[in-house]
PDB file of C-alpha atoms in Angstrom:
ATOM      1  CA  ILE P 121      73.702 159.266 -25.716  1.00  0.00           C
ATOM      2  CA  PRO P 122      76.326 161.316 -27.523  1.00  0.00           C
ATOM      3  CA  ARG P 123      79.022 159.250 -29.178  1.00  0.00           C
ATOM      4  CA  LEU P 124      81.421 162.131 -29.715  1.00  0.00           C
ATOM      5  CA  SER P 125      83.033 164.410 -27.208  1.00  0.00           C
ATOM      6  CA  PRO P 126      82.108 168.103 -27.415  1.00  0.00           C
ATOM      7  CA  GLU P 127      85.570 168.798 -28.881  1.00  0.00           C
ATOM      8  CA  ASP P 128      85.103 166.178 -31.605  1.00  0.00           C
ATOM      9  CA  THR P 129      81.652 167.524 -32.396  1.00  0.00           C
ATOM     10  CA  GLN P 130      83.036 171.040 -32.679  1.00  0.00           C
ATOM     11  CA  GLN P 131      85.872 169.894 -34.942  1.00  0.00           C
ATOM     12  CA  LEU P 132      83.450 168.081 -37.257  1.00  0.00           C
ATOM     13  CA  SER P 133      81.106 171.066 -37.316  1.00  0.00           C
ATOM     14  CA  ALA P 134      83.951 173.481 -38.087  1.00  0.00           C
ATOM     15  CA  GLY P 135      85.060 171.427 -41.060  1.00  0.00           C
ATOM     16  CA  SER P 136      88.178 169.491 -41.812  1.00  0.00           C
ATOM     17  CA  LYS P 137      91.559 171.012 -41.062  1.00  0.00           C
ATOM     18  CA  GLY P 138      93.603 167.863 -41.687  1.00  0.00           C
ATOM     19  CA  ASP P 139      96.017 167.116 -44.483  1.00  0.00           C
ATOM     20  CA  TYR P 140      93.550 165.081 -46.496  1.00  0.00           C
ATOM     21  CA  PRO P 141      91.179 165.826 -49.356  1.00  0.00           C
ATOM     22  CA  THR P 142      88.195 168.013 -48.652  1.00  0.00           C
ATOM     23  CA  ASN P 143      85.605 169.394 -50.984  1.00  0.00           C
ATOM     24  CA  ASP P 144      82.492 171.441 -50.473  1.00  0.00           C
ATOM     25  CA  SER P 145      81.127 170.898 -53.959  1.00  0.00           C
ATOM     26  CA  THR P 146      79.192 167.927 -55.200  1.00  0.00           C
ATOM     27  CA  ASP P 147      80.579 168.007 -58.722  1.00  0.00           C
ATOM     28  CA  ILE P 148      83.624 165.842 -58.126  1.00  0.00           C
ATOM     29  CA  CYS P 149      84.029 162.073 -57.887  1.00  0.00           C
ATOM     30  CA  ILE P 150      86.016 160.121 -55.301  1.00  0.00           C
ATOM     31  CA  HIS P 151      88.675 159.129 -57.827  1.00  0.00           C
ATOM     32  CA  GLN P 152      89.196 162.821 -58.625  1.00  0.00           C
ATOM     33  CA  LEU P 153      89.651 163.599 -54.930  1.00  0.00           C
ATOM     34  CA  ILE P 154      92.317 160.909 -54.750  1.00  0.00           C
ATOM     35  CA  GLU P 155      93.998 162.370 -57.854  1.00  0.00           C
ATOM     36  CA  GLN P 156      94.035 165.779 -56.158  1.00  0.00           C
ATOM     37  CA  GLN P 157      95.575 164.286 -53.033  1.00  0.00           C
ATOM     38  CA  ALA P 158      98.191 162.477 -55.136  1.00  0.00           C
ATOM     39  CA  GLU P 159      99.234 165.866 -56.516  1.00  0.00           C
ATOM     40  CA  LYS P 160      99.062 167.634 -53.149  1.00  0.00           C
ATOM     41  CA  ALA P 161     100.805 165.020 -50.992  1.00  0.00           C
ATOM     42  CA  PRO P 162     102.196 162.275 -53.238  1.00  0.00           C
ATOM     43  CA  GLN P 163     104.276 160.599 -50.519  1.00  0.00           C
ATOM     44  CA  ALA P 164     101.531 160.557 -47.901  1.00  0.00           C
ATOM     45  CA  GLN P 165     100.290 157.112 -47.002  1.00  0.00           C
ATOM     46  CA  ALA P 166      96.972 156.438 -48.713  1.00  0.00           C
ATOM     47  CA  VAL P 167      96.176 152.827 -47.955  1.00  0.00           C
ATOM     48  CA  VAL P 168      97.495 150.116 -45.640  1.00  0.00           C
ATOM     49  CA  PHE P 169      96.756 146.411 -45.667  1.00  0.00           C
ATOM     50  CA  GLU P 170      98.561 144.145 -43.247  1.00  0.00           C
ATOM     51  CA  ASP P 171     102.283 144.814 -43.864  1.00  0.00           C
ATOM     52  CA  ASP P 172     101.821 146.562 -47.217  1.00  0.00           C
ATOM     53  CA  ALA P 173     101.100 150.219 -47.897  1.00  0.00           C
ATOM     54  CA  LEU P 174     100.698 152.561 -50.848  1.00  0.00           C
ATOM     55  CA  THR P 175     101.294 156.268 -51.043  1.00  0.00           C
ATOM     56  CA  TYR P 176      98.788 158.444 -52.868  1.00  0.00           C
ATOM     57  CA  ALA P 177     101.191 158.674 -55.822  1.00  0.00           C
ATOM     58  CA  ALA P 178     101.604 154.898 -56.025  1.00  0.00           C
ATOM     59  CA  LEU P 179      97.870 154.255 -55.578  1.00  0.00           C
ATOM     60  CA  ASN P 180      97.017 156.749 -58.298  1.00  0.00           C
ATOM     61  CA  LYS P 181      99.681 155.388 -60.662  1.00  0.00           C
ATOM     62  CA  ARG P 182      98.601 151.775 -60.272  1.00  0.00           C
ATOM     63  CA  ALA P 183      94.924 152.695 -60.626  1.00  0.00           C
ATOM     64  CA  ASN P 184      95.703 154.720 -63.769  1.00  0.00           C
ATOM     65  CA  GLN P 185      97.556 151.774 -65.288  1.00  0.00           C
ATOM     66  CA  LEU P 186      94.721 149.376 -64.523  1.00  0.00           C
ATOM     67  CA  ALA P 187      92.132 151.890 -65.783  1.00  0.00           C
ATOM     68  CA  ALA P 188      94.068 152.139 -69.067  1.00  0.00           C
ATOM     69  CA  LEU P 189      94.046 148.358 -69.345  1.00  0.00           C
ATOM     70  CA  LEU P 190      90.326 148.217 -68.601  1.00  0.00           C
ATOM     71  CA  LEU P 191      89.613 150.835 -71.263  1.00  0.00           C
ATOM     72  CA  SER P 192      91.713 148.869 -73.768  1.00  0.00           C
ATOM     73  CA  ARG P 193      89.635 145.783 -72.923  1.00  0.00           C
ATOM     74  CA  GLY P 194      86.389 147.584 -73.837  1.00  0.00           C
ATOM     75  CA  VAL P 195      85.280 148.830 -70.429  1.00  0.00           C
ATOM     76  CA  SER P 196      83.521 152.169 -70.788  1.00  0.00           C
ATOM     77  CA  ALA P 197      81.180 154.485 -68.907  1.00  0.00           C
ATOM     78  CA  GLY P 198      78.411 152.440 -67.338  1.00  0.00           C
ATOM     79  CA  SER P 199      80.079 149.062 -67.920  1.00  0.00           C
ATOM     80  CA  ARG P 200      79.647 146.587 -65.105  1.00  0.00           C
ATOM     81  CA  VAL P 201      82.903 145.160 -63.808  1.00  0.00           C
ATOM     82  CA  ALA P 202      82.741 142.364 -61.267  1.00  0.00           C
ATOM     83  CA  LEU P 203      85.544 142.054 -58.727  1.00  0.00           C
ATOM     84  CA  CYS P 204      86.338 138.740 -57.126  1.00  0.00           C
ATOM     85  CA  LEU P 205      89.573 139.421 -55.306  1.00  0.00           C
ATOM     86  CA  PRO P 206      90.837 138.607 -51.852  1.00  0.00           C
ATOM     87  CA  ARG P 207      91.176 141.555 -49.481  1.00  0.00           C
ATOM     88  CA  SER P 208      94.368 143.315 -50.485  1.00  0.00           C
ATOM     89  CA  LEU P 209      95.798 146.537 -51.822  1.00  0.00           C
ATOM     90  CA  ASP P 210      94.985 145.218 -55.296  1.00  0.00           C
ATOM     91  CA  LEU P 211      91.288 145.259 -54.403  1.00  0.00           C
ATOM     92  CA  ILE P 212      91.472 148.984 -53.573  1.00  0.00           C
ATOM     93  CA  VAL P 213      93.484 149.684 -56.728  1.00  0.00           C
ATOM     94  CA  ALA P 214      90.922 147.774 -58.823  1.00  0.00           C
ATOM     95  CA  ILE P 215      87.949 149.643 -57.341  1.00  0.00           C
ATOM     96  CA  LEU P 216      89.645 152.966 -58.008  1.00  0.00           C
ATOM     97  CA  ALA P 217      90.596 151.926 -61.561  1.00  0.00           C
ATOM     98  CA  ILE P 218      87.023 150.904 -62.352  1.00  0.00           C
ATOM     99  CA  LEU P 219      85.757 154.266 -61.123  1.00  0.00           C
ATOM    100  CA  LYS P 220      88.420 156.061 -63.169  1.00  0.00           C
ATOM    101  CA  ALA P 221      87.188 154.170 -66.244  1.00  0.00           C
ATOM    102  CA  GLY P 222      83.672 155.439 -65.505  1.00  0.00           C
ATOM    103  CA  ALA P 223      82.406 151.918 -64.905  1.00  0.00           C
ATOM    104  CA  VAL P 224      80.376 150.321 -62.114  1.00  0.00           C
ATOM    105  CA  TYR P 225      82.063 147.862 -59.782  1.00  0.00           C
ATOM    106  CA  VAL P 226      80.347 144.765 -58.425  1.00  0.00           C
ATOM    107  CA  PRO P 227      82.278 143.287 -55.489  1.00  0.00           C
ATOM    108  CA  LEU P 228      81.985 139.535 -54.995  1.00  0.00           C
ATOM    109  CA  ASP P 229      83.512 137.972 -51.912  1.00  0.00           C
ATOM    110  CA  PRO P 230      85.713 135.039 -52.990  1.00  0.00           C
ATOM    111  CA  THR P 231      84.751 133.224 -49.784  1.00  0.00           C
ATOM    112  CA  TYR P 232      81.123 133.002 -50.955  1.00  0.00           C
ATOM    113  CA  PRO P 233      79.975 129.563 -52.077  1.00  0.00           C
ATOM    114  CA  ALA P 234      80.633 128.987 -55.779  1.00  0.00           C
ATOM    115  CA  ALA P 235      76.879 128.725 -56.447  1.00  0.00           C
ATOM    116  CA  ARG P 236      76.322 132.195 -54.965  1.00  0.00           C
ATOM    117  CA  ILE P 237      79.093 133.737 -57.073  1.00  0.00           C
ATOM    118  CA  GLU P 238      77.745 131.990 -60.169  1.00  0.00           C
ATOM    119  CA  TYR P 239      74.246 133.344 -59.451  1.00  0.00           C
ATOM    120  CA  CYS P 240      75.556 136.911 -59.007  1.00  0.00           C
ATOM    121  CA  LEU P 241      77.597 136.730 -62.212  1.00  0.00           C
ATOM    122  CA  GLN P 242      74.654 135.393 -64.199  1.00  0.00           C
ATOM    123  CA  ASP P 243      72.327 137.988 -62.708  1.00  0.00           C
ATOM    124  CA  ILE P 244      74.549 141.019 -63.235  1.00  0.00           C
ATOM    125  CA  ALA P 245      76.069 139.873 -66.554  1.00  0.00           C
ATOM    126  CA  PRO P 246      79.216 141.979 -66.117  1.00  0.00           C
ATOM    127  CA  ASP P 247      81.243 143.161 -69.087  1.00  0.00           C
ATOM    128  CA  LEU P 248      84.384 141.975 -67.309  1.00  0.00           C
ATOM    129  CA  LEU P 249      85.462 140.111 -64.187  1.00  0.00           C
ATOM    130  CA  ILE P 250      88.693 141.060 -62.413  1.00  0.00           C
ATOM    131  CA  THR P 251      90.091 138.183 -60.376  1.00  0.00           C
ATOM    132  CA  VAL P 252      93.250 136.151 -59.755  1.00  0.00           C
ATOM    133  CA  ARG P 253      94.116 132.618 -60.876  1.00  0.00           C
ATOM    134  CA  SER P 254      94.889 131.512 -57.324  1.00  0.00           C
ATOM    135  CA  LEU P 255      91.192 131.473 -56.395  1.00  0.00           C
ATOM    136  CA  PRO P 256      89.584 128.033 -56.593  1.00  0.00           C
ATOM    137  CA  LEU P 257      86.717 129.480 -58.646  1.00  0.00           C
ATOM    138  CA  THR P 258      88.025 129.128 -62.207  1.00  0.00           C
ATOM    139  CA  GLU P 259      85.414 126.467 -63.037  1.00  0.00           C
ATOM    140  CA  THR P 260      82.670 128.782 -61.769  1.00  0.00           C
ATOM    141  CA  PHE P 261      83.936 131.630 -63.940  1.00  0.00           C
ATOM    142  CA  ASN P 262      84.191 129.323 -66.960  1.00  0.00           C
ATOM    143  CA  SER P 263      80.657 127.995 -66.447  1.00  0.00           C
ATOM    144  CA  VAL P 264      79.278 131.517 -66.710  1.00  0.00           C
ATOM    145  CA  SER P 265      81.266 132.274 -69.900  1.00  0.00           C
ATOM    146  CA  ILE P 266      82.561 135.573 -68.638  1.00  0.00           C
ATOM    147  CA  ASN P 267      85.405 137.720 -69.901  1.00  0.00           C
ATOM    148  CA  CYS P 268      88.072 137.566 -67.164  1.00  0.00           C
ATOM    149  CA  LEU P 269      91.049 139.752 -66.467  1.00  0.00           C
ATOM    150  CA  TYR P 270      93.438 137.885 -64.189  1.00  0.00           C
ATOM    151  CA  LEU P 271      95.196 140.604 -62.254  1.00  0.00           C
ATOM    152  CA  ASP P 272      98.073 138.384 -61.129  1.00  0.00           C
ATOM    153  CA  GLU P 273      98.855 137.383 -64.711  1.00  0.00           C
ATOM    154  CA  CYS P 274      98.732 140.999 -65.946  1.00  0.00           C
ATOM    155  CA  THR P 275     101.134 141.975 -63.187  1.00  0.00           C
ATOM    156  CA  ASN P 276     103.516 139.054 -63.717  1.00  0.00           C
ATOM    157  CA  ASP P 277     103.720 139.271 -67.515  1.00  0.00           C
ATOM    158  CA  GLY P 278     104.279 143.053 -67.545  1.00  0.00           C
ATOM    159  CA  THR P 279     100.987 143.913 -69.262  1.00  0.00           C
ATOM    160  CA  LEU P 280      99.922 146.154 -66.411  1.00  0.00           C
ATOM    161  CA  ALA P 281     103.287 147.898 -66.064  1.00  0.00           C
ATOM    162  CA  ALA P 282     103.257 148.660 -69.810  1.00  0.00           C
ATOM    163  CA  GLN P 283     100.065 150.729 -69.453  1.00  0.00           C
ATOM    164  CA  SER P 284     100.109 154.498 -69.207  1.00  0.00           C
ATOM    165  CA  ALA P 285     100.348 155.849 -65.662  1.00  0.00           C
ATOM    166  CA  ASP P 286      98.904 159.186 -66.779  1.00  0.00           C
ATOM    167  CA  THR P 287      95.550 160.265 -65.416  1.00  0.00           C
ATOM    168  CA  HIS P 288      92.890 159.719 -68.051  1.00  0.00           C
ATOM    169  CA  ALA P 289      89.973 162.040 -68.590  1.00  0.00           C
ATOM    170  CA  SER P 290      87.056 160.221 -67.030  1.00  0.00           C
ATOM    171  CA  ALA P 291      83.486 160.394 -68.225  1.00  0.00           C
ATOM    172  CA  ALA P 292      82.261 159.619 -64.707  1.00  0.00           C
ATOM    173  CA  GLN P 293      79.904 162.069 -63.036  1.00  0.00           C
ATOM    174  CA  PRO P 294      79.012 162.215 -59.327  1.00  0.00           C
ATOM    175  CA  THR P 295      75.445 161.231 -60.206  1.00  0.00           C
ATOM    176  CA  ASP P 296      76.540 158.051 -62.048  1.00  0.00           C
ATOM    177  CA  LEU P 297      76.111 154.629 -60.548  1.00  0.00           C
ATOM    178  CA  ALA P 298      79.367 153.633 -58.821  1.00  0.00           C
ATOM    179  CA  TYR P 299      78.673 150.114 -57.516  1.00  0.00           C
ATOM    180  CA  ILE P 300      76.166 147.293 -57.227  1.00  0.00           C
ATOM    181  CA  ILE P 301      76.315 145.177 -54.096  1.00  0.00           C
ATOM    182  CA  TYR P 302      74.703 141.820 -53.531  1.00  0.00           C
ATOM    183  CA  THR P 303      73.773 141.359 -49.896  1.00  0.00           C
ATOM    184  CA  SER P 304      73.449 138.085 -48.055  1.00  0.00           C
ATOM    185  CA  GLY P 305      69.685 138.455 -48.128  1.00  0.00           C
ATOM    186  CA  SER P 306      69.369 138.722 -44.376  1.00  0.00           C
TER     187      SER P 306
END
């Protein structure tokens, strides 16, 4: 049973004609496509979460600043960076920043039981964990002896805003590992 109308099928087959990033080559990474879109349409809406939104320019700027901070904290190509953040614009910014740094992101749902998060952190042994202090998991993070970057603190104390908003040359290649995901096991 076809899921698309003939018109939709034709539009997809003909290629994209919208005002969003397109690329026929395979030698470019997703963060580079977003950088291109930030140059092409900086004020276009890139991401929306509940009542908040970011333009491509704002998304790229914030991701560049966080990427600079990650690089200053020793994150490099191939580093594993765990993310334990609630769903938010900050989660998208953090994923993009990790990719810009050439690292691998490991998303961990903060609603998982603490024992599950602890297992994942011990198993993956990330170089860094990005999280927020408001999560009731601080004891779990401390028990694993992991280097944490508390995103809320970096935002509130001005550390993040002090970072360069310039796009950094990334060592990431399209063939590099981008993420590691732990499934529920079902």
